[in-house]
Structure formats: structure tokens, C-alpha cells
Tab-separated table of C-alpha atoms in Angstrom:
chain	number	residue	atom	x	y	z
A	1	MET	CA	-66.442	-45.267	-60.020
A	2	SER	CA	-64.981	-45.107	-56.462
A	3	ILE	CA	-61.510	-46.336	-55.753
A	4	PRO	CA	-61.288	-48.606	-52.678
A	5	ALA	CA	-59.117	-47.262	-49.891
A	6	THR	CA	-55.864	-49.082	-49.512
A	7	ARG	CA	-53.839	-49.583	-46.313
A	8	ASP	CA	-51.304	-46.955	-47.421
A	9	ARG	CA	-54.098	-44.485	-48.153
A	10	ILE	CA	-55.581	-45.011	-44.688
A	11	LEU	CA	-52.203	-44.433	-43.027
A	12	GLU	CA	-51.709	-41.249	-45.056
A	13	ASP	CA	-55.063	-39.877	-43.911
A	14	ARG	CA	-54.251	-40.315	-40.224
A	15	PRO	CA	-53.092	-37.149	-38.439
A	16	VAL	CA	-49.370	-37.098	-37.661
A	17	PRO	CA	-48.741	-36.505	-33.963
A	18	VAL	CA	-46.702	-33.387	-33.292
A	19	PRO	CA	-43.942	-33.914	-30.710
A	20	ILE	CA	-44.177	-31.663	-27.682
A	21	PRO	CA	-40.878	-29.832	-27.192
A	22	GLN	CA	-39.276	-30.191	-23.792
A	23	LEU	CA	-39.388	-27.021	-21.750
A	24	PRO	CA	-35.945	-25.723	-20.738
A	25	MET	CA	-35.102	-25.946	-17.072
A	26	ALA	CA	-34.430	-22.677	-15.283
A	27	TRP	CA	-30.709	-22.664	-14.556
A	28	GLY	CA	-28.502	-19.944	-13.144
A	29	HIS	CA	-25.034	-19.013	-14.311
A	30	THR	CA	-21.989	-21.037	-13.284
A	31	TYR	CA	-19.894	-19.498	-10.537
A	32	VAL	CA	-16.136	-19.691	-11.136
A	33	SER	CA	-13.325	-18.641	-8.815
A	34	ILE	CA	-9.611	-19.246	-8.347
A	35	THR	CA	-7.710	-19.610	-5.080
A	36	GLY	CA	-3.930	-19.654	-4.979
A	37	SER	CA	-1.234	-20.438	-2.422
A	38	GLY	CA	-2.047	-24.125	-2.294
A	39	GLY	CA	-5.759	-23.404	-1.912
A	40	GLU	CA	-5.141	-21.385	1.278
A	41	GLY	CA	-5.096	-17.898	-0.257
A	42	GLU	CA	-7.859	-15.421	-0.998
A	43	GLU	CA	-10.649	-16.717	-3.226
A	44	ILE	CA	-10.858	-14.515	-6.332
A	45	PRO	CA	-14.264	-14.612	-8.089
A	46	LEU	CA	-14.140	-14.677	-11.889
A	47	THR	CA	-17.870	-14.487	-12.611
A	48	SER	CA	-19.222	-11.972	-10.065
A	49	PHE	CA	-18.572	-8.855	-12.138
A	50	THR	CA	-21.978	-7.187	-11.994
A	51	ASP	CA	-21.159	-3.459	-11.989
A	52	ARG	CA	-18.716	-1.978	-14.505
A	53	ARG	CA	-17.818	0.752	-12.012
A	54	TRP	CA	-16.231	-1.765	-9.636
A	55	PRO	CA	-12.690	-3.008	-10.078
A	56	GLY	CA	-12.899	-6.705	-10.817
A	57	ILE	CA	-11.695	-9.716	-12.795
A	58	LEU	CA	-14.055	-11.235	-15.353
A	59	LEU	CA	-13.770	-14.640	-17.039
A	60	GLN	CA	-14.498	-14.128	-20.734
A	61	ALA	CA	-15.786	-16.547	-23.342
A	62	GLY	CA	-13.247	-18.919	-24.846
A	63	ALA	CA	-11.957	-20.978	-21.912
A	64	THR	CA	-10.478	-24.311	-23.012
A	65	GLY	CA	-9.432	-27.591	-21.425
A	66	LEU	CA	-12.381	-27.957	-19.027
A	67	ASP	CA	-14.089	-31.048	-20.425
A	68	THR	CA	-12.616	-34.458	-21.310
A	69	PRO	CA	-8.995	-34.809	-20.179
A	70	PRO	CA	-6.388	-35.740	-22.812
A	71	TYR	CA	-5.422	-39.403	-23.039
A	72	GLU	CA	-2.195	-41.153	-23.874
A	73	LEU	CA	-2.739	-44.334	-25.867
A	74	HIS	CA	-0.227	-47.188	-25.724
A	75	ALA	CA	-0.068	-49.922	-28.338
A	76	ASP	CA	2.162	-52.796	-29.439
A	77	SER	CA	3.256	-52.940	-33.059
A	78	TYR	CA	3.069	-56.180	-34.990
A	79	PRO	CA	6.437	-57.226	-36.453
A	80	ASN	CA	5.059	-58.483	-39.788
A	81	LEU	CA	1.492	-57.130	-39.926
A	82	ASP	CA	-0.125	-53.778	-40.536
A	83	GLY	CA	-1.273	-51.695	-37.631
A	84	SER	CA	-0.898	-52.129	-33.892
A	85	SER	CA	-2.693	-53.721	-30.963
A	86	PHE	CA	-4.155	-51.466	-28.276
A	87	ARG	CA	-2.529	-52.078	-24.896
A	88	SER	CA	-3.636	-49.372	-22.454
A	89	ALA	CA	-4.694	-45.762	-21.991
A	90	ARG	CA	-4.020	-43.201	-19.296
A	91	ALA	CA	-5.375	-39.717	-18.687
A	92	ALA	CA	-2.580	-37.191	-19.146
A	93	ALA	CA	-2.110	-33.797	-17.520
A	94	ARG	CA	-4.858	-31.306	-18.357
A	95	GLU	CA	-3.981	-27.983	-19.976
A	96	VAL	CA	-6.437	-25.189	-19.113
A	97	MET	CA	-6.657	-21.703	-20.634
A	98	LEU	CA	-8.724	-18.972	-18.974
A	99	PRO	CA	-9.234	-15.668	-20.846
A	100	VAL	CA	-9.718	-13.005	-18.181
A	101	TYR	CA	-10.456	-9.281	-18.297
A	102	LEU	CA	-9.193	-6.987	-15.542
A	103	TYR	CA	-11.105	-3.740	-15.114
A	104	GLY	CA	-10.075	-0.992	-12.698
A	105	VAL	CA	-11.772	2.255	-11.786
A	106	ASP	CA	-8.381	3.938	-12.167
A	107	ARG	CA	-4.766	3.024	-12.837
A	108	ARG	CA	-4.020	2.193	-9.194
A	109	SER	CA	-6.928	-0.247	-8.845
A	110	LEU	CA	-5.859	-1.999	-12.065
A	111	LYS	CA	-2.311	-2.440	-10.792
A	112	ASP	CA	-3.669	-3.784	-7.482
A	113	LEU	CA	-5.735	-6.363	-9.388
A	114	LYS	CA	-2.653	-7.420	-11.353
A	115	ARG	CA	-0.563	-7.862	-8.214
A	116	LYS	CA	-3.295	-9.863	-6.473
A	117	LEU	CA	-3.702	-12.203	-9.421
A	118	VAL	CA	0.039	-12.635	-10.004
A	119	SER	CA	0.580	-13.428	-6.325
A	120	ALA	CA	-2.268	-15.948	-6.267
A	121	LEU	CA	-1.042	-17.753	-9.384
A	122	SER	CA	2.636	-18.091	-8.443
A	123	PRO	CA	3.504	-21.822	-8.642
A	124	LYS	CA	6.232	-21.273	-6.039
A	125	ARG	CA	3.452	-20.702	-3.487
A	126	GLY	CA	1.703	-23.937	-4.433
A	127	HIS	CA	-1.162	-25.024	-6.635
A	128	CYS	CA	-4.283	-23.081	-7.542
A	129	VAL	CA	-7.810	-24.351	-6.970
A	130	LEU	CA	-10.365	-23.601	-9.668
A	131	ARG	CA	-13.867	-23.761	-8.228
A	132	PHE	CA	-16.953	-24.327	-10.396
A	133	VAL	CA	-20.384	-24.156	-8.747
A	134	GLU	CA	-23.499	-24.873	-10.817
A	135	ALA	CA	-27.014	-23.673	-10.016
A	136	ASP	CA	-27.761	-27.028	-8.359
A	137	SER	CA	-24.910	-26.303	-5.894
A	138	GLN	CA	-22.665	-29.070	-7.246
A	139	VAL	CA	-19.013	-28.163	-6.742
A	140	ARG	CA	-16.183	-29.312	-9.017
A	141	LYS	CA	-12.540	-28.412	-8.395
A	142	PRO	CA	-9.391	-29.156	-10.405
A	143	TYR	CA	-5.991	-28.464	-8.851
A	144	CYS	CA	-3.719	-26.553	-11.225
A	145	TYR	CA	-0.352	-24.828	-11.471
A	146	TYR	CA	0.178	-21.568	-13.339
A	147	LYS	CA	2.280	-22.057	-16.458
A	148	ASP	CA	2.049	-19.065	-18.792
A	149	GLY	CA	-0.050	-16.178	-20.070
A	150	MET	CA	0.484	-13.218	-17.731
A	151	GLN	CA	3.717	-11.798	-19.136
A	152	GLY	CA	1.721	-8.820	-20.383
A	153	ASN	CA	1.015	-7.296	-23.779
A	154	GLU	CA	0.559	-3.529	-23.959
A	155	SER	CA	-0.901	-3.484	-27.480
A	156	THR	CA	-4.129	-1.551	-27.957
A	157	GLU	CA	-6.087	-4.826	-28.305
A	158	ASN	CA	-4.825	-6.274	-25.000
A	159	ALA	CA	-4.372	-3.446	-22.498
A	160	GLY	CA	-5.390	0.092	-21.666
A	161	PHE	CA	-4.881	2.654	-18.924
A	162	ARG	CA	-7.515	0.992	-16.659
A	163	TRP	CA	-7.936	-2.475	-18.144
A	164	ALA	CA	-5.967	-5.510	-19.323
A	165	LYS	CA	-6.623	-8.923	-20.874
A	166	TYR	CA	-4.739	-12.168	-20.282
A	167	GLY	CA	-4.952	-15.754	-21.438
A	168	ILE	CA	-3.961	-17.607	-18.253
A	169	GLN	CA	-2.512	-21.039	-18.954
A	170	LEU	CA	-2.697	-23.630	-16.175
A	171	THR	CA	-1.596	-27.250	-15.933
A	172	ALA	CA	-3.550	-29.775	-13.863
A	173	PHE	CA	-1.171	-32.693	-13.367
A	174	ASP	CA	-4.100	-34.543	-11.812
A	175	PRO	CA	-6.596	-34.156	-14.695
A	176	TYR	CA	-9.796	-34.774	-12.708
A	177	PHE	CA	-12.329	-32.550	-10.944
A	178	TYR	CA	-13.038	-33.172	-7.259
A	179	THR	CA	-15.980	-32.393	-4.988
A	180	ASP	CA	-16.183	-30.946	-1.502
A	181	ASP	CA	-18.168	-33.980	-0.331
A	182	LEU	CA	-16.563	-37.091	1.102
A	183	GLN	CA	-17.978	-40.612	1.029
A	184	VAL	CA	-17.507	-42.165	4.450
A	185	ALA	CA	-18.306	-45.635	5.796
A	186	GLU	CA	-17.448	-46.674	9.352
A	187	TRP	CA	-17.478	-49.954	11.252
A	188	GLN	CA	-17.106	-50.230	15.031
A	189	PHE	CA	-16.169	-53.123	17.285
A	190	ASN	CA	-16.559	-53.277	21.030
A	191	GLN	CA	-15.349	-56.402	22.850
A	192	GLY	CA	-16.900	-58.773	20.336
A	193	GLU	CA	-20.241	-56.943	19.929
A	194	GLY	CA	-20.903	-55.348	16.557
A	195	LEU	CA	-22.272	-51.812	16.892
A	196	LEU	CA	-23.422	-51.836	13.259
A	197	LYS	CA	-26.143	-54.467	12.982
A	198	LYS	CA	-26.895	-56.274	9.762
A	199	ASP	CA	-30.560	-55.271	9.776
A	200	ARG	CA	-29.918	-51.532	10.312
A	201	GLY	CA	-26.325	-50.823	9.397
A	202	LEU	CA	-24.982	-48.841	6.451
A	203	PHE	CA	-23.935	-51.996	4.663
A	204	PRO	CA	-25.205	-55.609	5.026
A	205	LEU	CA	-22.290	-56.637	7.209
A	206	ARG	CA	-21.662	-59.788	9.216
A	207	LEU	CA	-20.071	-58.826	12.523
A	208	SER	CA	-19.313	-61.400	15.182
A	209	ARG	CA	-16.964	-61.670	18.152
A	210	GLY	CA	-15.219	-58.422	17.246
A	211	THR	CA	-14.311	-59.648	13.770
A	212	LEU	CA	-15.357	-58.290	10.370
A	213	ALA	CA	-14.744	-60.806	7.580
A	214	ASP	CA	-16.673	-60.247	4.379
A	215	GLN	CA	-15.423	-60.624	0.815
A	216	ALA	CA	-18.380	-58.739	-0.690
A	217	VAL	CA	-18.848	-55.523	1.270
A	218	PRO	CA	-20.799	-53.094	-0.989
A	219	VAL	CA	-19.183	-49.712	-1.594
A	220	ILE	CA	-20.539	-46.878	-3.758
A	221	ASN	CA	-18.275	-44.425	-5.558
A	222	PRO	CA	-20.607	-41.785	-7.097
A	223	GLY	CA	-17.821	-40.303	-9.217
A	224	GLU	CA	-17.048	-40.895	-12.892
A	225	VAL	CA	-13.588	-42.425	-12.402
A	226	GLU	CA	-11.816	-44.514	-9.785
A	227	ALA	CA	-11.153	-42.912	-6.392
A	228	TRP	CA	-8.264	-43.636	-4.043
A	229	PRO	CA	-9.504	-44.237	-0.499
A	230	VAL	CA	-8.060	-43.427	2.905
A	231	TRP	CA	-8.446	-46.199	5.503
A	232	GLU	CA	-8.305	-45.409	9.228
A	233	THR	CA	-7.955	-48.293	11.664
A	234	LYS	CA	-8.215	-47.575	15.377
A	235	GLY	CA	-6.711	-50.210	17.645
A	236	PRO	CA	-6.623	-52.580	19.274
A	237	VAL	CA	-6.564	-54.520	15.985
A	238	ARG	CA	-4.647	-57.765	15.716
A	239	GLY	CA	-4.595	-57.874	11.912
A	240	PHE	CA	-6.393	-56.749	8.781
A	241	LYS	CA	-6.574	-57.288	5.030
A	242	PHE	CA	-8.368	-55.268	2.342
A	243	THR	CA	-8.991	-56.864	-1.077
A	244	SER	CA	-10.184	-55.276	-4.343
A	245	PRO	CA	-12.678	-56.950	-6.719
A	246	GLY	CA	-9.734	-57.791	-8.974
A	247	GLY	CA	-7.865	-59.598	-6.218
A	248	GLN	CA	-5.267	-56.956	-5.356
A	249	ALA	CA	-4.772	-56.725	-1.609
A	250	PHE	CA	-2.754	-55.286	1.234
A	251	GLY	CA	-2.795	-55.919	4.947
A	252	ILE	CA	-0.880	-56.680	8.112
A	253	SER	CA	-1.074	-60.153	9.622
A	254	THR	CA	-1.350	-60.841	13.330
A	255	PRO	CA	2.122	-60.702	14.929
A	256	ALA	CA	3.762	-64.013	15.772
A	257	ASP	CA	3.510	-63.271	19.494
A	258	GLY	CA	-0.279	-62.941	19.209
A	259	GLY	CA	-0.272	-59.238	20.037
A	260	ASP	CA	-1.927	-56.349	18.221
A	261	ALA	CA	-0.750	-55.056	14.861
A	262	VAL	CA	-2.322	-51.703	15.801
A	263	ALA	CA	-2.067	-51.061	19.525
A	264	ALA	CA	-4.969	-49.869	21.645
A	265	GLY	CA	-5.564	-46.145	21.250
A	266	ARG	CA	-3.424	-45.842	18.111
A	267	VAL	CA	-4.976	-44.806	14.764
A	268	LEU	CA	-3.309	-46.217	11.652
A	269	THR	CA	-3.997	-44.204	8.471
A	270	VAL	CA	-3.465	-45.929	5.134
A	271	ASP	CA	-3.475	-43.221	2.464
A	272	THR	CA	-3.633	-44.871	-0.975
A	273	ARG	CA	-3.744	-41.625	-2.999
A	274	PRO	CA	-1.046	-41.186	-5.661
A	275	GLY	CA	1.631	-38.864	-4.372
A	276	HIS	CA	0.909	-39.918	-0.791
A	277	LYS	CA	0.984	-43.714	-0.347
A	278	THR	CA	1.655	-43.655	3.385
A	279	LEU	CA	0.979	-45.973	6.327
A	280	THR	CA	1.523	-44.060	9.550
A	281	ASP	CA	-0.236	-43.834	12.876
A	282	ASP	CA	-1.124	-40.756	14.902
A	283	GLN	CA	2.344	-40.771	16.495
A	284	GLY	CA	4.178	-40.873	13.166
A	285	LYS	CA	5.208	-44.533	13.239
A	286	ASN	CA	5.791	-46.022	9.778
A	287	TYR	CA	3.945	-49.322	9.185
A	288	TRP	CA	5.293	-50.046	5.687
A	289	PRO	CA	7.783	-52.666	6.961
A	290	LEU	CA	4.895	-54.553	8.623
A	291	LEU	CA	2.870	-55.028	5.426
A	292	ASP	CA	2.360	-58.542	4.102
A	293	PRO	CA	4.395	-59.461	0.966
A	294	ALA	CA	3.435	-57.964	-2.441
A	295	PRO	CA	1.016	-55.268	-1.185
A	296	PHE	CA	-1.066	-53.251	-3.649
A	297	LEU	CA	-2.817	-50.082	-2.441
A	298	TRP	CA	-5.756	-50.216	-4.853
A	299	PRO	CA	-8.449	-47.676	-5.831
A	300	VAL	CA	-12.238	-48.012	-5.585
A	301	GLU	CA	-13.849	-48.245	-9.009
A	302	GLU	CA	-16.642	-45.876	-10.026
A	303	GLY	CA	-20.232	-46.901	-9.400
A	304	LYS	CA	-21.368	-49.798	-7.232
A	305	THR	CA	-18.736	-52.351	-6.371
A	306	THR	CA	-17.766	-54.748	-3.596
A	307	VAL	CA	-14.552	-55.024	-1.638
A	308	GLY	CA	-13.152	-57.631	0.692
A	309	ILE	CA	-12.557	-56.547	4.280
A	310	SER	CA	-11.099	-58.710	7.000
A	311	VAL	CA	-10.384	-57.148	10.396
A	312	THR	CA	-9.678	-58.948	13.652
A	313	ALA	CA	-10.160	-56.671	16.647
A	314	GLY	CA	-8.231	-57.066	19.880
A	315	ASN	CA	-9.513	-56.861	23.431
A	316	GLY	CA	-11.178	-53.469	23.502
A	317	PRO	CA	-13.154	-51.019	21.366
A	318	ALA	CA	-11.828	-50.689	17.808
A	319	SER	CA	-13.061	-49.142	14.570
A	320	LEU	CA	-12.466	-48.982	10.833
A	321	LYS	CA	-13.282	-46.014	8.593
A	322	LEU	CA	-13.175	-45.761	4.797
A	323	THR	CA	-13.086	-42.258	3.251
A	324	LEU	CA	-12.939	-41.368	-0.432
A	325	ARG	CA	-13.415	-38.183	-2.434
A	326	PRO	CA	-15.290	-38.739	-5.735
A	327	CYS	CA	-13.729	-37.279	-8.863
A	328	TYR	CA	-15.116	-36.431	-12.288
A	329	GLU	CA	-13.912	-35.990	-15.861
A	330	THR	CA	-15.517	-32.567	-16.314
A	331	TYR	CA	-17.230	-29.858	-14.279
């Protein structure tokens, strides 16, 4: 007597598809180097050690502190309840450790390598720039200061007649990685005629009679975190105001006498970056006292966003340029 096939039996008899594994992408090794003296010294490669007969410095396995930056969490405690209420978070300084191996062809070449590395890392000469370059040519750079790790240890596990090992400890007070590429947008005005047209400009702008007034100018920050822009305004400009999506703003109103806030031929640079925060022109004049009340020099959020820009040009060619350097949480 035959047993009728059930739905479960039919499903069991069907062949199970085998997933096709994804083929790995060909990818070269990451190039790493360090440059001292405020980034102006000699670039020292840490991953180009290809011949053991050459004196060189090799980055070994075990580096730490190169991915997510540490965060400080702030909370408010309840007076009569358990737990706390989250208030804010901030990325703290990044601590980096680089295990390096110094190999010399003789004692003299080893000592020369030590001196070169010690000189490059000295925090009295400025910060160090770590440079990471992937096979797709993307560059990521944190800015660090030497802290510890090169005092020296002459034990048999850490040093020899022609070699030495160190665990270099660096502190990146700015915990993010930066690129070599800049994001730049520029608007030009020439006696009331917009040189960037709406149908072919970089952004869908509305330019008329030498005035740019748009509360939704699209801006793209390709980084992973907010970036602090640098604004350059070339006069004659009677007044301007820049507004963030959250409503923070800064600007300089048209003077009471109807003149120009930025004179013809002058270039006012508004640097919003932390540690800078300056408003000076190309002759060194300070424009801070001219700012409207309660100014806030705001950053550009990551991804696609819109900003408010209002610029009134004077009688003559004028321009506005926005420059930002994207930054990332890891290399």
C-alpha cells in the first residue's frame, strides 16, 4: 500500500541550493609611514621593509588604538531613582601604540635609525603625522604627539647589537583620521550677474542682482563625522550670514553707512576649526568685533545636508568659497 506524499515530504525531496561563496577581492598591503616635526620632516616608511639586508624600520603586528576612538559619556543621576539619564557623548583623545622593529646592517646603521626616529617623534618639534594608504589609494591621517615607549630596554628579548624593538605610544588629541582631499564649493558674483547658473552650476542656486540668498543650499560631507569648514569671502561684500540646519548662525550685517563689510579686493577667511576660530582678512585685520550678536561657528554634518547662505555683494566682482576636509573614525 503506497503512502501519499505530503507537503513536508515534497519539500524534503527538493534539492537544497548551495550558496556560492563570494570571491575575495585582490587587495594589496596597507602602506604606513610617520612624519615628524609638525608634518614637515622626513617621511619614514614603516611597511616598506622588503630586504633584510637593508637598514629599516618595520611596523610589527599588534598595533592598537587605530579603530573606533574612545568616548566619554555624560549622564545625569536621578535623586530618588535607580540609574542615570544619558545626556551627551564626546570622542576623547585617541591613544595609539605602534610596535616597531629597527634592523641595521651594523651597529652604526642601527644607531642612525634610532636617532632619526627619536628626532622625528620629539613633541617639542610638533606633532607627528601617521599616514595610512590602502590599495585603493585612499589616504587616512591622524595627527599625534609622541608620549612614551622609546626609553629603551636592552634585555635579550628587546634589543641586540644590530636590532631593537619599541612600543611607541602616541596621543591624538584630535581623535579622527583626515584625508588629503578637500571638498570645495565656490560661488561668484560680478556686478549683479551670477556666474554659476542654476541649470549648470555645482548646486541648484538662485543668484540674482549680485545676491545669494538661499536657506537650503545642498552641501555634501563625505566623511563619517562632522567637519569644520573654512569660508573665504572676497569683497566687495556688503554683508553675509551663514546658517546651519539647526539654526545656529554667524554673519556680519551691512554697515550703517551702507558701505561694504568686506572691502573690494580684501579676502575675509572665517576658520571655524577648533583650535583656530579666526576671522581675519589677507592683511591681518580682525573681524571678530564686527560679528552680529551671539555668533556660532558651526560644523557641517556628515552626509548630505543643507545650509543657509545669504550674501549681498557690493559694486564689483565678489566671490564666496567653502572648503572642508572630511574626517573619519578609522583608517
